[in-house]
PDB file of C-alpha atoms in Angstrom:
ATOM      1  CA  UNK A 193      32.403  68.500 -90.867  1.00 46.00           C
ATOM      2  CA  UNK A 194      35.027  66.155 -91.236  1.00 56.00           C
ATOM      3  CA  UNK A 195      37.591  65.239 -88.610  1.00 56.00           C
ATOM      4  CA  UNK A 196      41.119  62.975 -89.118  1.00 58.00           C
ATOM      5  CA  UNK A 197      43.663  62.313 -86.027  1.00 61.00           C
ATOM      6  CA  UNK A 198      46.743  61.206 -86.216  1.00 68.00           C
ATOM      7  CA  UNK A 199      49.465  59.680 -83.867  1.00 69.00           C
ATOM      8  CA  UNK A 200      52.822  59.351 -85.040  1.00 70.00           C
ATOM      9  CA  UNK A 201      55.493  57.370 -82.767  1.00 70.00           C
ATOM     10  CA  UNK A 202      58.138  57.753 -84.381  1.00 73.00           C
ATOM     11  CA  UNK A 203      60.982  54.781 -84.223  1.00 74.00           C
ATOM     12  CA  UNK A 204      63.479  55.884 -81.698  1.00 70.00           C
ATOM     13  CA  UNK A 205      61.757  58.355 -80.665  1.00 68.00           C
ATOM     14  CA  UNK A 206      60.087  58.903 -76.798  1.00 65.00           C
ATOM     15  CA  UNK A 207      57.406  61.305 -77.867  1.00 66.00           C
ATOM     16  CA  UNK A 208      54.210  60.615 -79.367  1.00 66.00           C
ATOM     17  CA  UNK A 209      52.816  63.206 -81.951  1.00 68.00           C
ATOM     18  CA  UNK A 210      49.261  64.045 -82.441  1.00 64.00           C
ATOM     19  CA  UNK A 211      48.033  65.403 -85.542  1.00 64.00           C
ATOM     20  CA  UNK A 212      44.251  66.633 -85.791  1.00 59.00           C
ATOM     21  CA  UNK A 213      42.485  68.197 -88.943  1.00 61.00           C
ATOM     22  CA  UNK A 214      39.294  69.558 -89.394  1.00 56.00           C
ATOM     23  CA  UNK A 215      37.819  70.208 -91.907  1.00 58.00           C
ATOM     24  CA  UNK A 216      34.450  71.857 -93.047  1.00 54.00           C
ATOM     25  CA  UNK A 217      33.189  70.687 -96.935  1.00 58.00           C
ATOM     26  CA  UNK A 218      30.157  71.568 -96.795  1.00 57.00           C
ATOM     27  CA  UNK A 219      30.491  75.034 -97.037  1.00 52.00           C
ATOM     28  CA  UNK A 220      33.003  76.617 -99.508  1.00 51.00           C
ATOM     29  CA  UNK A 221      32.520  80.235 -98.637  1.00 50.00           C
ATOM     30  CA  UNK A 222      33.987  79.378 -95.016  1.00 45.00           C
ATOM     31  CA  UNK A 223      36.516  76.332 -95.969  1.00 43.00           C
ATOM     32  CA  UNK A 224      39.103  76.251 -92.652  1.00 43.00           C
ATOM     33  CA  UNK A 225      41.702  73.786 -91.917  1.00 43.00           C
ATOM     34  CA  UNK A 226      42.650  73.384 -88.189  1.00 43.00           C
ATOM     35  CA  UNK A 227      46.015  71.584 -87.075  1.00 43.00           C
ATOM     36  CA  UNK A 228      47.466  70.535 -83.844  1.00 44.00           C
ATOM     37  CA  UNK A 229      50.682  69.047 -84.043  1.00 44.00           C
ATOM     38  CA  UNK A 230      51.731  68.258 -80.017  1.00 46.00           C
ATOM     39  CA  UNK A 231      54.965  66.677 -79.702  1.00 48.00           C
ATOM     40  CA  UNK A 232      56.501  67.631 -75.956  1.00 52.00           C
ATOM     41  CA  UNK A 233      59.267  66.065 -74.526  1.00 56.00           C
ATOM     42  CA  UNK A 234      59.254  66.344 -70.658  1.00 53.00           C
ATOM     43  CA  UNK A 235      62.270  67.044 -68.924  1.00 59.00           C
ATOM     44  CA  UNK A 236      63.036  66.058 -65.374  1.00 60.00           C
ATOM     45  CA  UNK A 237      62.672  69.718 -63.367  1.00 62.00           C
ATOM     46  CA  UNK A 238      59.072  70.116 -65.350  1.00 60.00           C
ATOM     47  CA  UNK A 239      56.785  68.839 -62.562  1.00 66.00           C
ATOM     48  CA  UNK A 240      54.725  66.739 -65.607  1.00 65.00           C
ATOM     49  CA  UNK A 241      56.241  63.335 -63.613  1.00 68.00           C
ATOM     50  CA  UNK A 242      52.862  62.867 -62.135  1.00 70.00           C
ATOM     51  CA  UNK A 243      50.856  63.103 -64.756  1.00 71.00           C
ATOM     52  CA  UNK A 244      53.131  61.497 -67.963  1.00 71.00           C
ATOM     53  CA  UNK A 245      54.185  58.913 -65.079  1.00 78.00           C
ATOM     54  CA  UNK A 246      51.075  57.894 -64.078  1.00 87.00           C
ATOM     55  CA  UNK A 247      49.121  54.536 -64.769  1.00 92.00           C
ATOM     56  CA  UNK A 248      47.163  55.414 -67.183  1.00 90.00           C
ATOM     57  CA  UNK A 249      49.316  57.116 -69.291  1.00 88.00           C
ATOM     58  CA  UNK A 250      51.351  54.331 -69.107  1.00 90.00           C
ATOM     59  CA  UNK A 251      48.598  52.011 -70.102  1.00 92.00           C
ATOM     60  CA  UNK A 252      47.622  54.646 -73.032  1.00 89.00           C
ATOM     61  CA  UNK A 253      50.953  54.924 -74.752  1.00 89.00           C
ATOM     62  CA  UNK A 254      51.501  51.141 -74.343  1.00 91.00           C
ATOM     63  CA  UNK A 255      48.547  50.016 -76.387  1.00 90.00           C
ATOM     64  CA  UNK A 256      49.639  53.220 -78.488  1.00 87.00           C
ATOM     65  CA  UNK A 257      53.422  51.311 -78.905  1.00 88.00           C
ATOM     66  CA  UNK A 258      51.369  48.062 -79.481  1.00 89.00           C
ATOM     67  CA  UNK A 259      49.364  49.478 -82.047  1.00 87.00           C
ATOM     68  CA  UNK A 260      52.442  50.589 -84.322  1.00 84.00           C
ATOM     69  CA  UNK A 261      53.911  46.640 -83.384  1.00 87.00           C
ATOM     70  CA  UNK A 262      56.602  48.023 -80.922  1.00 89.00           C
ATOM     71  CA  UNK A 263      55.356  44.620 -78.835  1.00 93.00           C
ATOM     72  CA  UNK A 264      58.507  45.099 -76.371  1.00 95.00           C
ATOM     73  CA  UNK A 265      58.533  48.711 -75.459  1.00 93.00           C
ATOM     74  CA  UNK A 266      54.406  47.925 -75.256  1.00 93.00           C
ATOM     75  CA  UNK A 267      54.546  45.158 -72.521  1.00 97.00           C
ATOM     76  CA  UNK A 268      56.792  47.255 -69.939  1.00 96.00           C
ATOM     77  CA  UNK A 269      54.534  49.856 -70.111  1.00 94.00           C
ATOM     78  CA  UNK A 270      52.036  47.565 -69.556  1.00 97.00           C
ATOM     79  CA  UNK A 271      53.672  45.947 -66.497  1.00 97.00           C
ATOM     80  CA  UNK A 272      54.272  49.869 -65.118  1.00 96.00           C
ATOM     81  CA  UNK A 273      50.696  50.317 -65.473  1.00 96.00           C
ATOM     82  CA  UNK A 274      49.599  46.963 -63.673  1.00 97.00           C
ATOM     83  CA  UNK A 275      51.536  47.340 -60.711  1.00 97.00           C
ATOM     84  CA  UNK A 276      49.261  50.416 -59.621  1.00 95.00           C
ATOM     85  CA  UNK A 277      47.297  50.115 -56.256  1.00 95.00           C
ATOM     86  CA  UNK A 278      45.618  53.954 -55.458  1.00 95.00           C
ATOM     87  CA  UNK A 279      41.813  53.647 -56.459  1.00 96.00           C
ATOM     88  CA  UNK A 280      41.856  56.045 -58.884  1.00 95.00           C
ATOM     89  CA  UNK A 281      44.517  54.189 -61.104  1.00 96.00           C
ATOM     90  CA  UNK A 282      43.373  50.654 -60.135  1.00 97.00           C
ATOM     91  CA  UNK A 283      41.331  50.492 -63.564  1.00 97.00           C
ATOM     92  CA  UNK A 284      44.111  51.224 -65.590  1.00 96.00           C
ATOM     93  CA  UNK A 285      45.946  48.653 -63.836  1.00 98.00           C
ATOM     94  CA  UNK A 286      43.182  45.992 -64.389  1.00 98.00           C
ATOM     95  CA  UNK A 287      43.204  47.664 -68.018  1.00 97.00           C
ATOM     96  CA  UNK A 288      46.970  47.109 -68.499  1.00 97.00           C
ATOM     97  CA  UNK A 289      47.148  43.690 -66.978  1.00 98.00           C
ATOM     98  CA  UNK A 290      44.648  42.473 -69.053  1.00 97.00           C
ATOM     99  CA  UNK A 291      47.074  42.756 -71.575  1.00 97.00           C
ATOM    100  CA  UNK A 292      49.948  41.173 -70.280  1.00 97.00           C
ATOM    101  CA  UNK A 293      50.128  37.025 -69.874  1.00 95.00           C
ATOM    102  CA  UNK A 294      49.086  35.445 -67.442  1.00 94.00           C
ATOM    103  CA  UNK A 295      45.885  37.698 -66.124  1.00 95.00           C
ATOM    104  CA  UNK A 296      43.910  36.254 -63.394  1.00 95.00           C
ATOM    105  CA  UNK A 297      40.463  38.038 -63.643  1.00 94.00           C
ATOM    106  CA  UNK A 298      39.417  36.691 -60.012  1.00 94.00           C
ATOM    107  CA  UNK A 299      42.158  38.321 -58.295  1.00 95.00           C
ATOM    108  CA  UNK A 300      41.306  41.636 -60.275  1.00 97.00           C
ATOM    109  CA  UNK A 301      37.521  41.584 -60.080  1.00 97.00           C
ATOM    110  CA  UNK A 302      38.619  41.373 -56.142  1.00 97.00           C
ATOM    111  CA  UNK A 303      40.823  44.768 -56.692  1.00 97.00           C
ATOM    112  CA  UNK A 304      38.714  46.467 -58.825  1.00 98.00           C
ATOM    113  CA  UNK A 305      35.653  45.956 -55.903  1.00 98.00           C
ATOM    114  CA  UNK A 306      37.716  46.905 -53.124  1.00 97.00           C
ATOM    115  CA  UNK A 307      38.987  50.429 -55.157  1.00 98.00           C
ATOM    116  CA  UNK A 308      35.510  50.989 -56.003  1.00 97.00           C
ATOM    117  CA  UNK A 309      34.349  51.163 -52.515  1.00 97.00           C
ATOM    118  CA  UNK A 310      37.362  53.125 -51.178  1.00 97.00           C
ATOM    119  CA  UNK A 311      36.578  55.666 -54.323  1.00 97.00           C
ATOM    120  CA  UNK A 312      32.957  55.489 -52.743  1.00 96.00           C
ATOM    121  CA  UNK A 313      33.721  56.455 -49.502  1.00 96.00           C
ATOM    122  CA  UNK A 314      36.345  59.166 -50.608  1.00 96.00           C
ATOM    123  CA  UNK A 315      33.395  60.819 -52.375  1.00 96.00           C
ATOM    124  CA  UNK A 316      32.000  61.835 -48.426  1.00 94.00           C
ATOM    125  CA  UNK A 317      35.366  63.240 -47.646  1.00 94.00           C
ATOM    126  CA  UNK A 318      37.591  64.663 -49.942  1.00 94.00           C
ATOM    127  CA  UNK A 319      37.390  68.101 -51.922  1.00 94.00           C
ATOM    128  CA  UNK A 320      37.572  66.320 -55.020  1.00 95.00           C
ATOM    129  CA  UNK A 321      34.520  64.533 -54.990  1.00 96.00           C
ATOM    130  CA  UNK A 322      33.716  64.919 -58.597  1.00 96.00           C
ATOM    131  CA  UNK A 323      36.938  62.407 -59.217  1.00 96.00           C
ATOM    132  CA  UNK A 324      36.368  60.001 -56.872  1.00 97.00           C
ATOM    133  CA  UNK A 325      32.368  59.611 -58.205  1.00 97.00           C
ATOM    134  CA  UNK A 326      33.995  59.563 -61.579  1.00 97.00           C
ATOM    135  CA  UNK A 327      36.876  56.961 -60.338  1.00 97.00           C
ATOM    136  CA  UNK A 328      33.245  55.023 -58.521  1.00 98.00           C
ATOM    137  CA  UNK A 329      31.455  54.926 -61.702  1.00 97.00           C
ATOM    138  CA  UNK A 330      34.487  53.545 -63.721  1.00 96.00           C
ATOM    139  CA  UNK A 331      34.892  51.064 -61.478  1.00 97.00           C
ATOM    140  CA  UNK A 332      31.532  50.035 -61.026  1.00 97.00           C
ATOM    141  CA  UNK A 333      31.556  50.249 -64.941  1.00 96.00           C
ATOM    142  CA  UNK A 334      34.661  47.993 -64.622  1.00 96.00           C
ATOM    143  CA  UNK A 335      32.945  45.427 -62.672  1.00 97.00           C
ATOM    144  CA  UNK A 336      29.722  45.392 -64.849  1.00 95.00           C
ATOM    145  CA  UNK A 337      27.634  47.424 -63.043  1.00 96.00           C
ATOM    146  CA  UNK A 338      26.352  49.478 -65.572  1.00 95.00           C
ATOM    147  CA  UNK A 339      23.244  51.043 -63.133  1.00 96.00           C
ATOM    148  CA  UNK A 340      25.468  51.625 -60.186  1.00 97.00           C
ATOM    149  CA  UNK A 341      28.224  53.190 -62.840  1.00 96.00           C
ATOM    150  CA  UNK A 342      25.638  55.886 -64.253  1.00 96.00           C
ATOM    151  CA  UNK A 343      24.236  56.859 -61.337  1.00 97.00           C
ATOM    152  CA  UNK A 344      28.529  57.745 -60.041  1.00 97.00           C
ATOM    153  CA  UNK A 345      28.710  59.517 -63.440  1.00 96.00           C
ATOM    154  CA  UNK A 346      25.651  61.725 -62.789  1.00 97.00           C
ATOM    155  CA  UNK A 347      26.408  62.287 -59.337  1.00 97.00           C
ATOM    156  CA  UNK A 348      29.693  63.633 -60.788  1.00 96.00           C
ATOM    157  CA  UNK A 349      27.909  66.358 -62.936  1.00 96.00           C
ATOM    158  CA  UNK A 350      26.180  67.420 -59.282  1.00 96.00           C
ATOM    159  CA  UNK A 351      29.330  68.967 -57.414  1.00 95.00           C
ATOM    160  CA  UNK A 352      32.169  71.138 -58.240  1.00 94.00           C
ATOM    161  CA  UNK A 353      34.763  70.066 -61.109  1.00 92.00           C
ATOM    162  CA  UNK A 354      37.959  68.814 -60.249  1.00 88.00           C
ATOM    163  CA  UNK A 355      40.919  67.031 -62.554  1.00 87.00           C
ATOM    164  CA  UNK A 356      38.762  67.382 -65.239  1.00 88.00           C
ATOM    165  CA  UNK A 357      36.461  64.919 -63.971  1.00 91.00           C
ATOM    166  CA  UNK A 358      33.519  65.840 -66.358  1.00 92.00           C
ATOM    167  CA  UNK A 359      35.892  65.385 -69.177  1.00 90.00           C
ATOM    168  CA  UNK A 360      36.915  61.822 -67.996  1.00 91.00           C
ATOM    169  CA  UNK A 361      33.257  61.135 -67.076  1.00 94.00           C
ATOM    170  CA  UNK A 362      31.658  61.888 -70.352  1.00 93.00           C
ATOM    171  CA  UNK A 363      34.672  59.758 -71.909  1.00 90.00           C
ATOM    172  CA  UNK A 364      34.073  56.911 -70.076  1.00 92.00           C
ATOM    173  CA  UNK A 365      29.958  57.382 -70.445  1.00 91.00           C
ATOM    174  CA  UNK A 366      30.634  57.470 -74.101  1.00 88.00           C
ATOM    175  CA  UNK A 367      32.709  54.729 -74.404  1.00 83.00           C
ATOM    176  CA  UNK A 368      31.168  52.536 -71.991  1.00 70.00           C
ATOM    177  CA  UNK A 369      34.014  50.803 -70.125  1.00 51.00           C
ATOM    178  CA  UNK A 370      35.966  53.217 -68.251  1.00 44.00           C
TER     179      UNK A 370
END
């Protein structure tokens, strides 16, 4: 099996593309090819605000503009993405600021503890306690805390599913920072 992504950001342009291909070689008799090509722009009455708006999409297409060298239109997404303060977002924050000159890691480690213990508490009281163990673990994971961070992620697997929470926790397990 043999996958290849793609994302195109096109100069000018305000949407990113995503091309994906997969392929199977090993077997001739059942050869398929399998393309996604997702290029969306958002318009203002779409109700997508919270989501394209939010810190960590910010955060992901600014390392995506800094990857292709757009250094400018990198940073301000970068200082969008820093200026978050919910709990859930404060990692992308740290993530984004990290980027940016200047970074004082004291003052963030500070942040990132204080979100991770409001995420913690959140995980008593709110319906959505698959995304706040989740938003606990990355933090935790944030902070180093690689014990406490597993045992959020697996507590996150133990109650209903909510904003794709077991999506974002098997990311972050498998990449091992967020």
């Amino acid at each position: 099996m043999e996958w290849h992504v793609k994302l195109l950001l096109r100069p000018g342009s305000t949407v990113l593309e995503e091309r994906v291909r997969l392929r199977n070689r090993s077997d001739v008799r059942h050869r398929f090819y399998w393309w996604n090509n997702a290029a969306v722009r958002v318009s203002d009455d779409s109700k997508m605000a919270p989501i394209v708006d939010a810190p960590r999409a910010e955060y992901l297409v600014g390392t995506a503009y800094a990857t292709c060298g757009r250094t400018q239109e990198a940073e301000a997404k970068f200082q969008v993405a820093s200026k978050a303060s919910t709990p859930d977002q404060v990692l992308w924050a740290w993530l984004a600021a990290q980027k940016l000159p200047g970074f004082d890691g004291t003052v963030w480690q500070e942040r990132l503890q204080s979100a991770s213990a409001d995420a913690e508490g959140r995980t008593q009281t709110s319906s959505f306690a698959s995304w706040w163990h989740y938003t606990a673990g990355a933090l935790q994971a944030a902070l180093g805390n690689r014990k406490e961070a597993d045992t959020e992620f697996e507590k996150a697997f133990l109650v209903p599913d909510r904003m794709m929470s077991y999506h974002c926790t098997r990311l972050a397990r498998a990449e091992g920072t967020r």
